[in-house]
Structures are given as C-alpha cells and as structure tokens.
PDB file of C-alpha atoms in Angstrom:
ATOM      1  CA  UNK A 231     -21.061  -1.033  -3.641  1.00 87.00           C
ATOM      2  CA  UNK A 232     -19.531  -4.475  -1.276  1.00 95.00           C
ATOM      3  CA  UNK A 233     -17.050  -3.936   0.832  1.00 96.00           C
ATOM      4  CA  UNK A 234     -14.614  -5.910  -1.603  1.00 96.00           C
ATOM      5  CA  UNK A 235     -15.376  -3.331  -4.286  1.00 95.00           C
ATOM      6  CA  UNK A 236     -14.858  -0.117  -1.886  1.00 96.00           C
ATOM      7  CA  UNK A 237     -11.395  -1.573  -0.907  1.00 96.00           C
ATOM      8  CA  UNK A 238     -10.760  -1.731  -4.746  1.00 96.00           C
ATOM      9  CA  UNK A 239     -11.638   1.923  -5.576  1.00 95.00           C
ATOM     10  CA  UNK A 240      -9.647   2.977  -2.333  1.00 96.00           C
ATOM     11  CA  UNK A 241      -6.365   1.373  -3.450  1.00 96.00           C
ATOM     12  CA  UNK A 242      -6.943   3.213  -6.960  1.00 95.00           C
ATOM     13  CA  UNK A 243      -7.712   6.647  -4.684  1.00 94.00           C
ATOM     14  CA  UNK A 244      -4.615   5.873  -2.386  1.00 94.00           C
ATOM     15  CA  UNK A 245      -2.586   5.321  -5.587  1.00 96.00           C
ATOM     16  CA  UNK A 246      -3.363   8.253  -7.760  1.00 96.00           C
ATOM     17  CA  UNK A 247      -3.288  10.625  -5.018  1.00 94.00           C
ATOM     18  CA  UNK A 248       0.282   8.953  -4.103  1.00 95.00           C
ATOM     19  CA  UNK A 249       1.642   9.224  -7.551  1.00 95.00           C
ATOM     20  CA  UNK A 250       0.710  12.543  -8.469  1.00 94.00           C
ATOM     21  CA  UNK A 251       2.535  14.364  -5.125  1.00 92.00           C
ATOM     22  CA  UNK A 252       5.802  15.064  -6.206  1.00 91.00           C
ATOM     23  CA  UNK A 253       8.504  14.982  -9.167  1.00 89.00           C
ATOM     24  CA  UNK A 254       9.427  11.445 -10.350  1.00 91.00           C
ATOM     25  CA  UNK A 255       5.773  10.288 -10.362  1.00 96.00           C
ATOM     26  CA  UNK A 256       3.109  10.495 -12.761  1.00 96.00           C
ATOM     27  CA  UNK A 257      -0.724   9.619 -13.435  1.00 98.00           C
ATOM     28  CA  UNK A 258      -1.741   9.308 -16.829  1.00 97.00           C
ATOM     29  CA  UNK A 259      -5.072   8.317 -18.171  1.00 96.00           C
ATOM     30  CA  UNK A 260      -5.040   5.734 -21.104  1.00 95.00           C
ATOM     31  CA  UNK A 261      -7.822   4.076 -22.767  1.00 90.00           C
ATOM     32  CA  UNK A 262      -9.775   4.646 -19.998  1.00 92.00           C
ATOM     33  CA  UNK A 263      -7.712   3.478 -17.209  1.00 95.00           C
ATOM     34  CA  UNK A 264      -5.389   5.003 -15.281  1.00 97.00           C
ATOM     35  CA  UNK A 265      -1.555   4.521 -15.086  1.00 97.00           C
ATOM     36  CA  UNK A 266       0.301   5.753 -12.237  1.00 98.00           C
ATOM     37  CA  UNK A 267       4.297   5.879 -12.154  1.00 97.00           C
ATOM     38  CA  UNK A 268       5.274   5.926  -8.207  1.00 95.00           C
ATOM     39  CA  UNK A 269       9.025   6.634  -9.266  1.00 93.00           C
ATOM     40  CA  UNK A 270      10.904   3.701  -8.682  1.00 95.00           C
ATOM     41  CA  UNK A 271      12.597   1.189 -10.851  1.00 93.00           C
ATOM     42  CA  UNK A 272      11.153  -1.750  -9.529  1.00 93.00           C
ATOM     43  CA  UNK A 273       8.554  -4.160 -11.563  1.00 92.00           C
ATOM     44  CA  UNK A 274       6.054  -2.542  -9.079  1.00 95.00           C
ATOM     45  CA  UNK A 275       6.885   0.936 -10.006  1.00 96.00           C
ATOM     46  CA  UNK A 276       4.422   1.309 -13.179  1.00 97.00           C
ATOM     47  CA  UNK A 277       0.984   0.491 -12.518  1.00 98.00           C
ATOM     48  CA  UNK A 278      -2.286  -0.040 -14.478  1.00 98.00           C
ATOM     49  CA  UNK A 279      -5.366   0.171 -12.121  1.00 97.00           C
ATOM     50  CA  UNK A 280      -7.951  -1.974 -13.581  1.00 96.00           C
ATOM     51  CA  UNK A 281     -10.203  -2.546 -10.499  1.00 92.00           C
ATOM     52  CA  UNK A 282     -13.003  -0.419 -10.275  1.00 75.00           C
ATOM     53  CA  UNK A 283     -14.981  -3.097 -13.266  1.00 78.00           C
ATOM     54  CA  UNK A 284     -14.504  -5.825 -15.406  1.00 87.00           C
ATOM     55  CA  UNK A 285     -11.271  -5.128 -17.401  1.00 93.00           C
ATOM     56  CA  UNK A 286     -11.780  -4.303 -21.053  1.00 93.00           C
ATOM     57  CA  UNK A 287      -8.848  -6.715 -22.627  1.00 94.00           C
ATOM     58  CA  UNK A 288      -8.633  -4.379 -25.595  1.00 94.00           C
ATOM     59  CA  UNK A 289      -8.174  -1.391 -23.166  1.00 95.00           C
ATOM     60  CA  UNK A 290      -5.384  -3.220 -21.280  1.00 96.00           C
ATOM     61  CA  UNK A 291      -3.184  -3.901 -24.453  1.00 96.00           C
ATOM     62  CA  UNK A 292      -3.878  -0.145 -25.638  1.00 96.00           C
ATOM     63  CA  UNK A 293      -2.441   0.864 -22.345  1.00 96.00           C
ATOM     64  CA  UNK A 294       0.435  -1.410 -22.043  1.00 96.00           C
ATOM     65  CA  UNK A 295       1.288  -0.616 -26.050  1.00 96.00           C
ATOM     66  CA  UNK A 296       0.982   3.068 -24.985  1.00 96.00           C
ATOM     67  CA  UNK A 297       4.308   2.554 -22.535  1.00 96.00           C
ATOM     68  CA  UNK A 298       6.472   0.339 -24.576  1.00 96.00           C
ATOM     69  CA  UNK A 299       5.705   3.287 -27.055  1.00 96.00           C
ATOM     70  CA  UNK A 300       7.323   5.691 -24.820  1.00 95.00           C
ATOM     71  CA  UNK A 301      10.257   3.690 -23.608  1.00 95.00           C
ATOM     72  CA  UNK A 302       8.651   2.990 -20.715  1.00 95.00           C
ATOM     73  CA  UNK A 303       8.742  -0.706 -18.645  1.00 93.00           C
ATOM     74  CA  UNK A 304       5.514  -2.615 -18.838  1.00 96.00           C
ATOM     75  CA  UNK A 305       3.560  -2.186 -16.267  1.00 97.00           C
ATOM     76  CA  UNK A 306       1.740  -4.753 -13.729  1.00 98.00           C
ATOM     77  CA  UNK A 307      -2.108  -4.400 -14.337  1.00 98.00           C
ATOM     78  CA  UNK A 308      -3.673  -4.652 -10.944  1.00 98.00           C
ATOM     79  CA  UNK A 309      -7.325  -6.602 -10.709  1.00 97.00           C
ATOM     80  CA  UNK A 310      -9.187  -8.287  -8.561  1.00 97.00           C
ATOM     81  CA  UNK A 311      -9.160 -11.719  -8.395  1.00 96.00           C
ATOM     82  CA  UNK A 312     -12.609 -11.841  -9.357  1.00 94.00           C
ATOM     83  CA  UNK A 313     -12.150 -10.467 -12.528  1.00 94.00           C
ATOM     84  CA  UNK A 314      -8.952 -11.981 -13.103  1.00 94.00           C
ATOM     85  CA  UNK A 315     -10.189 -14.547 -16.461  1.00 94.00           C
ATOM     86  CA  UNK A 316     -10.972 -11.052 -17.900  1.00 95.00           C
ATOM     87  CA  UNK A 317      -7.463 -10.925 -19.206  1.00 95.00           C
ATOM     88  CA  UNK A 318      -6.465 -14.749 -19.764  1.00 95.00           C
ATOM     89  CA  UNK A 319      -2.922 -13.841 -21.744  1.00 94.00           C
ATOM     90  CA  UNK A 320      -1.949 -12.278 -18.842  1.00 96.00           C
ATOM     91  CA  UNK A 321       0.390 -13.967 -16.395  1.00 96.00           C
ATOM     92  CA  UNK A 322      -0.209 -13.195 -12.468  1.00 97.00           C
ATOM     93  CA  UNK A 323       2.840 -11.775 -10.949  1.00 96.00           C
ATOM     94  CA  UNK A 324       1.845 -11.499  -7.661  1.00 97.00           C
ATOM     95  CA  UNK A 325      -1.053 -12.128  -5.063  1.00 97.00           C
ATOM     96  CA  UNK A 326      -2.206  -9.534  -2.390  1.00 97.00           C
ATOM     97  CA  UNK A 327      -4.764 -10.308  -0.350  1.00 98.00           C
ATOM     98  CA  UNK A 328      -7.135  -7.356   1.303  1.00 98.00           C
ATOM     99  CA  UNK A 329      -7.913  -7.709   4.955  1.00 98.00           C
ATOM    100  CA  UNK A 330     -10.104  -5.635   7.149  1.00 98.00           C
ATOM    101  CA  UNK A 331     -10.517  -5.036  10.715  1.00 98.00           C
ATOM    102  CA  UNK A 332     -12.365  -2.433  12.773  1.00 98.00           C
ATOM    103  CA  UNK A 333     -10.903   0.932  13.440  1.00 97.00           C
ATOM    104  CA  UNK A 334      -9.775   1.544  17.221  1.00 97.00           C
ATOM    105  CA  UNK A 335      -7.766  -0.358  19.829  1.00 95.00           C
ATOM    106  CA  UNK A 336      -5.323  -0.134  22.702  1.00 95.00           C
ATOM    107  CA  UNK A 337      -1.693  -1.249  23.413  1.00 96.00           C
ATOM    108  CA  UNK A 338       1.085  -0.870  25.916  1.00 94.00           C
ATOM    109  CA  UNK A 339       4.183  -2.212  23.885  1.00 95.00           C
ATOM    110  CA  UNK A 340       5.112   0.763  22.121  1.00 97.00           C
ATOM    111  CA  UNK A 341       5.259   4.583  22.311  1.00 97.00           C
ATOM    112  CA  UNK A 342       3.465   5.703  19.188  1.00 97.00           C
ATOM    113  CA  UNK A 343       3.658   9.003  17.818  1.00 96.00           C
ATOM    114  CA  UNK A 344       3.194  11.031  14.607  1.00 96.00           C
ATOM    115  CA  UNK A 345       6.363  12.082  13.147  1.00 96.00           C
ATOM    116  CA  UNK A 346       7.125  14.957  10.470  1.00 94.00           C
ATOM    117  CA  UNK A 347      10.818  14.109  10.269  1.00 95.00           C
ATOM    118  CA  UNK A 348      10.751  12.323   6.976  1.00 95.00           C
ATOM    119  CA  UNK A 349      14.786  11.356   7.156  1.00 94.00           C
ATOM    120  CA  UNK A 350      13.920   9.984  10.622  1.00 93.00           C
ATOM    121  CA  UNK A 351      11.254   8.032   9.488  1.00 96.00           C
ATOM    122  CA  UNK A 352      12.950   6.799   6.158  1.00 96.00           C
ATOM    123  CA  UNK A 353      15.878   5.124   8.626  1.00 96.00           C
ATOM    124  CA  UNK A 354      13.789   2.947  10.557  1.00 96.00           C
ATOM    125  CA  UNK A 355      11.424   2.099   7.085  1.00 97.00           C
ATOM    126  CA  UNK A 356      14.478   1.140   5.160  1.00 97.00           C
ATOM    127  CA  UNK A 357      15.975  -0.892   8.273  1.00 97.00           C
ATOM    128  CA  UNK A 358      12.770  -2.433   8.759  1.00 97.00           C
ATOM    129  CA  UNK A 359      12.572  -3.714   5.037  1.00 96.00           C
ATOM    130  CA  UNK A 360      15.855  -4.235   4.138  1.00 96.00           C
ATOM    131  CA  UNK A 361      15.487  -1.581   1.920  1.00 96.00           C
ATOM    132  CA  UNK A 362      17.883   0.534  -0.122  1.00 97.00           C
ATOM    133  CA  UNK A 363      18.263   4.329   1.353  1.00 95.00           C
ATOM    134  CA  UNK A 364      17.706   5.680  -2.427  1.00 96.00           C
ATOM    135  CA  UNK A 365      14.595   3.795  -2.260  1.00 96.00           C
ATOM    136  CA  UNK A 366      13.085   4.566   0.619  1.00 96.00           C
ATOM    137  CA  UNK A 367      14.291   7.884   0.164  1.00 95.00           C
ATOM    138  CA  UNK A 368      11.756   8.126  -3.675  1.00 95.00           C
ATOM    139  CA  UNK A 369       9.040   6.029  -1.213  1.00 95.00           C
ATOM    140  CA  UNK A 370       8.955   8.686   1.584  1.00 95.00           C
ATOM    141  CA  UNK A 371       9.069  12.563   0.430  1.00 94.00           C
ATOM    142  CA  UNK A 372       8.010  15.364   2.045  1.00 93.00           C
ATOM    143  CA  UNK A 373       5.034  15.781   0.214  1.00 93.00           C
ATOM    144  CA  UNK A 374       4.062  12.416   1.783  1.00 93.00           C
ATOM    145  CA  UNK A 375       3.698  13.502   4.974  1.00 90.00           C
ATOM    146  CA  UNK A 376       0.505  15.014   6.024  1.00 79.00           C
ATOM    147  CA  UNK A 377      -1.850  12.992   3.598  1.00 83.00           C
ATOM    148  CA  UNK A 378      -0.242   9.972   4.523  1.00 87.00           C
ATOM    149  CA  UNK A 379       0.427  10.304   8.273  1.00 94.00           C
ATOM    150  CA  UNK A 380       3.703   8.344   9.502  1.00 97.00           C
ATOM    151  CA  UNK A 381       3.891   6.699  12.657  1.00 97.00           C
ATOM    152  CA  UNK A 382       6.975   5.650  14.737  1.00 97.00           C
ATOM    153  CA  UNK A 383       7.045   3.469  17.509  1.00 97.00           C
ATOM    154  CA  UNK A 384       9.545   3.380  20.795  1.00 97.00           C
ATOM    155  CA  UNK A 385      10.493   0.830  23.044  1.00 96.00           C
ATOM    156  CA  UNK A 386      12.770   2.626  26.012  1.00 93.00           C
ATOM    157  CA  UNK A 387      13.263   5.565  23.891  1.00 91.00           C
ATOM    158  CA  UNK A 388      14.440   3.951  20.855  1.00 95.00           C
ATOM    159  CA  UNK A 389      12.759   4.177  17.797  1.00 96.00           C
ATOM    160  CA  UNK A 390      12.028   0.162  16.926  1.00 97.00           C
ATOM    161  CA  UNK A 391       9.062   0.473  14.777  1.00 97.00           C
ATOM    162  CA  UNK A 392       7.254   2.285  11.755  1.00 97.00           C
ATOM    163  CA  UNK A 393       3.750   2.644   9.986  1.00 97.00           C
ATOM    164  CA  UNK A 394       1.892   4.640   7.580  1.00 97.00           C
ATOM    165  CA  UNK A 395      -1.896   5.467   7.581  1.00 97.00           C
ATOM    166  CA  UNK A 396      -3.827   6.662   5.062  1.00 95.00           C
ATOM    167  CA  UNK A 397      -7.414   7.755   6.880  1.00 92.00           C
ATOM    168  CA  UNK A 398     -10.766   8.684   5.300  1.00 89.00           C
ATOM    169  CA  UNK A 399     -14.232   8.939   6.510  1.00 87.00           C
ATOM    170  CA  UNK A 400     -14.748   5.272   6.239  1.00 92.00           C
ATOM    171  CA  UNK A 401     -12.237   3.170   5.556  1.00 97.00           C
ATOM    172  CA  UNK A 402      -7.907   4.005   6.507  1.00 97.00           C
ATOM    173  CA  UNK A 403      -5.049   2.524   4.165  1.00 97.00           C
ATOM    174  CA  UNK A 404      -2.415   1.167   6.333  1.00 97.00           C
ATOM    175  CA  UNK A 405       0.954   0.204   5.089  1.00 95.00           C
ATOM    176  CA  UNK A 406       4.695   0.430   5.517  1.00 94.00           C
ATOM    177  CA  UNK A 407       4.286  -1.654   8.725  1.00 95.00           C
ATOM    178  CA  UNK A 408       7.788  -2.692   9.755  1.00 95.00           C
ATOM    179  CA  UNK A 409       9.588  -3.337  12.713  1.00 97.00           C
ATOM    180  CA  UNK A 410      13.470  -3.622  13.216  1.00 97.00           C
ATOM    181  CA  UNK A 411      14.761  -7.086  12.725  1.00 96.00           C
ATOM    182  CA  UNK A 412      16.698  -7.424  16.153  1.00 95.00           C
ATOM    183  CA  UNK A 413      13.466  -6.465  17.548  1.00 95.00           C
ATOM    184  CA  UNK A 414      10.908  -8.899  16.076  1.00 94.00           C
ATOM    185  CA  UNK A 415       9.293 -11.500  17.989  1.00 93.00           C
ATOM    186  CA  UNK A 416       8.047  -9.375  20.800  1.00 93.00           C
ATOM    187  CA  UNK A 417       4.562  -8.355  19.615  1.00 95.00           C
ATOM    188  CA  UNK A 418       5.481  -5.525  18.355  1.00 97.00           C
ATOM    189  CA  UNK A 419       4.358  -5.648  15.413  1.00 95.00           C
ATOM    190  CA  UNK A 420       1.024  -6.297  16.287  1.00 97.00           C
ATOM    191  CA  UNK A 421       1.398  -3.379  18.410  1.00 97.00           C
ATOM    192  CA  UNK A 422       1.996  -1.163  15.589  1.00 97.00           C
ATOM    193  CA  UNK A 423      -1.334  -2.541  13.724  1.00 97.00           C
ATOM    194  CA  UNK A 424      -3.546  -1.858  16.854  1.00 97.00           C
ATOM    195  CA  UNK A 425      -1.876   1.827  17.251  1.00 97.00           C
ATOM    196  CA  UNK A 426      -2.612   2.205  13.374  1.00 97.00           C
ATOM    197  CA  UNK A 427      -6.331   1.355  14.280  1.00 97.00           C
ATOM    198  CA  UNK A 428      -6.787   3.554  16.838  1.00 97.00           C
ATOM    199  CA  UNK A 429      -5.132   6.250  15.040  1.00 96.00           C
ATOM    200  CA  UNK A 430      -7.719   5.738  12.258  1.00 97.00           C
ATOM    201  CA  UNK A 431     -10.528   5.282  14.761  1.00 97.00           C
ATOM    202  CA  UNK A 432      -9.528   8.610  16.189  1.00 95.00           C
ATOM    203  CA  UNK A 433      -9.766  10.288  12.955  1.00 93.00           C
ATOM    204  CA  UNK A 434     -13.117   9.142  11.945  1.00 94.00           C
ATOM    205  CA  UNK A 435     -12.616   5.682  10.115  1.00 96.00           C
ATOM    206  CA  UNK A 436     -14.818   3.288  10.674  1.00 96.00           C
ATOM    207  CA  UNK A 437     -12.520   0.105   9.289  1.00 98.00           C
ATOM    208  CA  UNK A 438      -8.935  -0.308   8.449  1.00 98.00           C
ATOM    209  CA  UNK A 439      -7.761  -2.442   5.529  1.00 98.00           C
ATOM    210  CA  UNK A 440      -4.083  -3.091   4.293  1.00 98.00           C
ATOM    211  CA  UNK A 441      -2.464  -5.442   1.426  1.00 96.00           C
ATOM    212  CA  UNK A 442      -0.814  -8.352   2.447  1.00 95.00           C
ATOM    213  CA  UNK A 443       1.470 -11.112   1.187  1.00 94.00           C
ATOM    214  CA  UNK A 444      -0.467 -14.548   1.311  1.00 96.00           C
ATOM    215  CA  UNK A 445       2.106 -16.007   4.131  1.00 95.00           C
ATOM    216  CA  UNK A 446       0.835 -13.289   6.833  1.00 94.00           C
ATOM    217  CA  UNK A 447      -2.544 -13.839   5.828  1.00 96.00           C
ATOM    218  CA  UNK A 448      -2.748 -15.906   9.042  1.00 95.00           C
ATOM    219  CA  UNK A 449      -1.200 -12.967  11.108  1.00 94.00           C
ATOM    220  CA  UNK A 450      -3.560 -10.867  10.547  1.00 96.00           C
ATOM    221  CA  UNK A 451      -6.597 -13.084  10.923  1.00 97.00           C
ATOM    222  CA  UNK A 452      -4.798 -13.918  14.726  1.00 95.00           C
ATOM    223  CA  UNK A 453      -4.755  -9.916  15.357  1.00 95.00           C
ATOM    224  CA  UNK A 454      -8.541  -9.507  14.187  1.00 96.00           C
ATOM    225  CA  UNK A 455      -8.558  -9.036  10.647  1.00 98.00           C
ATOM    226  CA  UNK A 456     -10.544 -10.572   8.024  1.00 98.00           C
ATOM    227  CA  UNK A 457      -9.745 -11.819   4.530  1.00 98.00           C
ATOM    228  CA  UNK A 458     -12.051  -9.995   2.069  1.00 97.00           C
ATOM    229  CA  UNK A 459     -10.962 -10.029  -1.206  1.00 97.00           C
ATOM    230  CA  UNK A 460      -7.531 -10.471  -3.126  1.00 97.00           C
ATOM    231  CA  UNK A 461      -6.113  -7.720  -5.725  1.00 98.00           C
ATOM    232  CA  UNK A 462      -3.927  -9.356  -8.545  1.00 98.00           C
ATOM    233  CA  UNK A 463      -0.663  -7.894 -10.468  1.00 98.00           C
ATOM    234  CA  UNK A 464      -0.804  -9.314 -13.949  1.00 97.00           C
ATOM    235  CA  UNK A 465       1.730  -8.827 -16.466  1.00 95.00           C
ATOM    236  CA  UNK A 466       1.925  -9.238 -20.254  1.00 84.00           C
ATOM    237  CA  UNK A 467       3.668 -11.897 -21.859  1.00 75.00           C
TER     238      UNK A 467
END
C-alpha cells in the first residue's frame, strides 16, 4: 500500500470512529460504501467515503439516492484526486491537500497540555475558527476526548491555541489546529503543529498527517510537511 493509500484509509477509519461515538452522528453501510453523518447541519456534515479503491459510479449513485429517499441532504462524496475521473457527473466542491511530516520535534513558544475539559477546549476552538458555540459543541463532545487527544497551548498562562491529535502505531492524524486571531503572526501555529508532532511521537506514531486548504500548502511545506495526495469532496449535480 502506498503512503497516499494509507492516508486515505486512515481518514476513513478516523471518520467512521468519529461518526459512531455519540448521539446525533451515525455510520451506515450503503451499497458497499460507508456513509458518515457527523451530526452538524453543514454541507460537509454528511460524507460518503469512496477513497479506498476506485469508486463505483453505480454504487455512489445508489448511496446518494438512499440519502434522498430518507430526507437527508446529499452527501459529499470523498475520493482521492487520482480517482476523480471515475465520477465525471459529480462536481468538485472542495480540495483537501494531504500532507505528511515525521513525528517528533520540540518548541518553546507554547506551554502545551492535554485537556479533558471539553467546555474550555470548545471556547478556544470556536474563537480560533470563528464558529458559533453550538457548532463547536457538536464537533467536540465528551465522547471525543480520549480517542482524539485535545491539546491547548498557553502563553503567559493564557490559552491562545488548540489542536486535536489521533495517534496510531504508524500514522497520527492532526486537525483542529487553531490560534486566536489576536495572537496570529507570532509563530504560534507552527509551534502548535510541532507540539502535535511531538505528542504523536511520544505515543509511537512514525508520521503525522493532516488535511489542508490549497492556500495553506506553502505554510505546511515550509515547516517540514510534504504534499502526498489530495482528497476531493464531490457533489451530485
């Protein structure tokens, strides 16, 4: 299995686990594909995973029809960019570059700690990403603490950054890395990423990976990440 294929499989494993952990989310198998609702009323709140092999157009169409028949929104169909041509009738809604870096590293800008205080984490998470409190509450629940480590970073005893790390024996997936708007431009984002890489290494992971926006690829490459693949979110016309 190539590294790009491993990342796709890890994303699917992460999303399945995330979707099954709490009320309001669900995971369903439809026409041989996995459908995951993450319990939020957003376009990306329902995802159909078609990343582990070349997508079957008929199976994807069937899963979309299954959602429509149950009054659900159309799911975003997640595929690897290399397999995009298998679904020519589906339009690209979003592109998520997948980048990898070795686990490990050290930094001194932030005092980073693991927290199980969900309310505290939600506050900095919502502020860092400019999201409503109810959306942050749906995305970060008590059941998510533990399987997905929640980190907060302090400067002078003031919380200014956050991140989430799901570490496995080989790969660690990092997401939710954010810095409060007033504290940006000070290298704290890079420091938080380094802390995530160190946390992953401490738990036995060899590599750390993340999904980025196309505009942020340069930032991640500058701090030691390598672009390996791109995941596409497709939508039925």
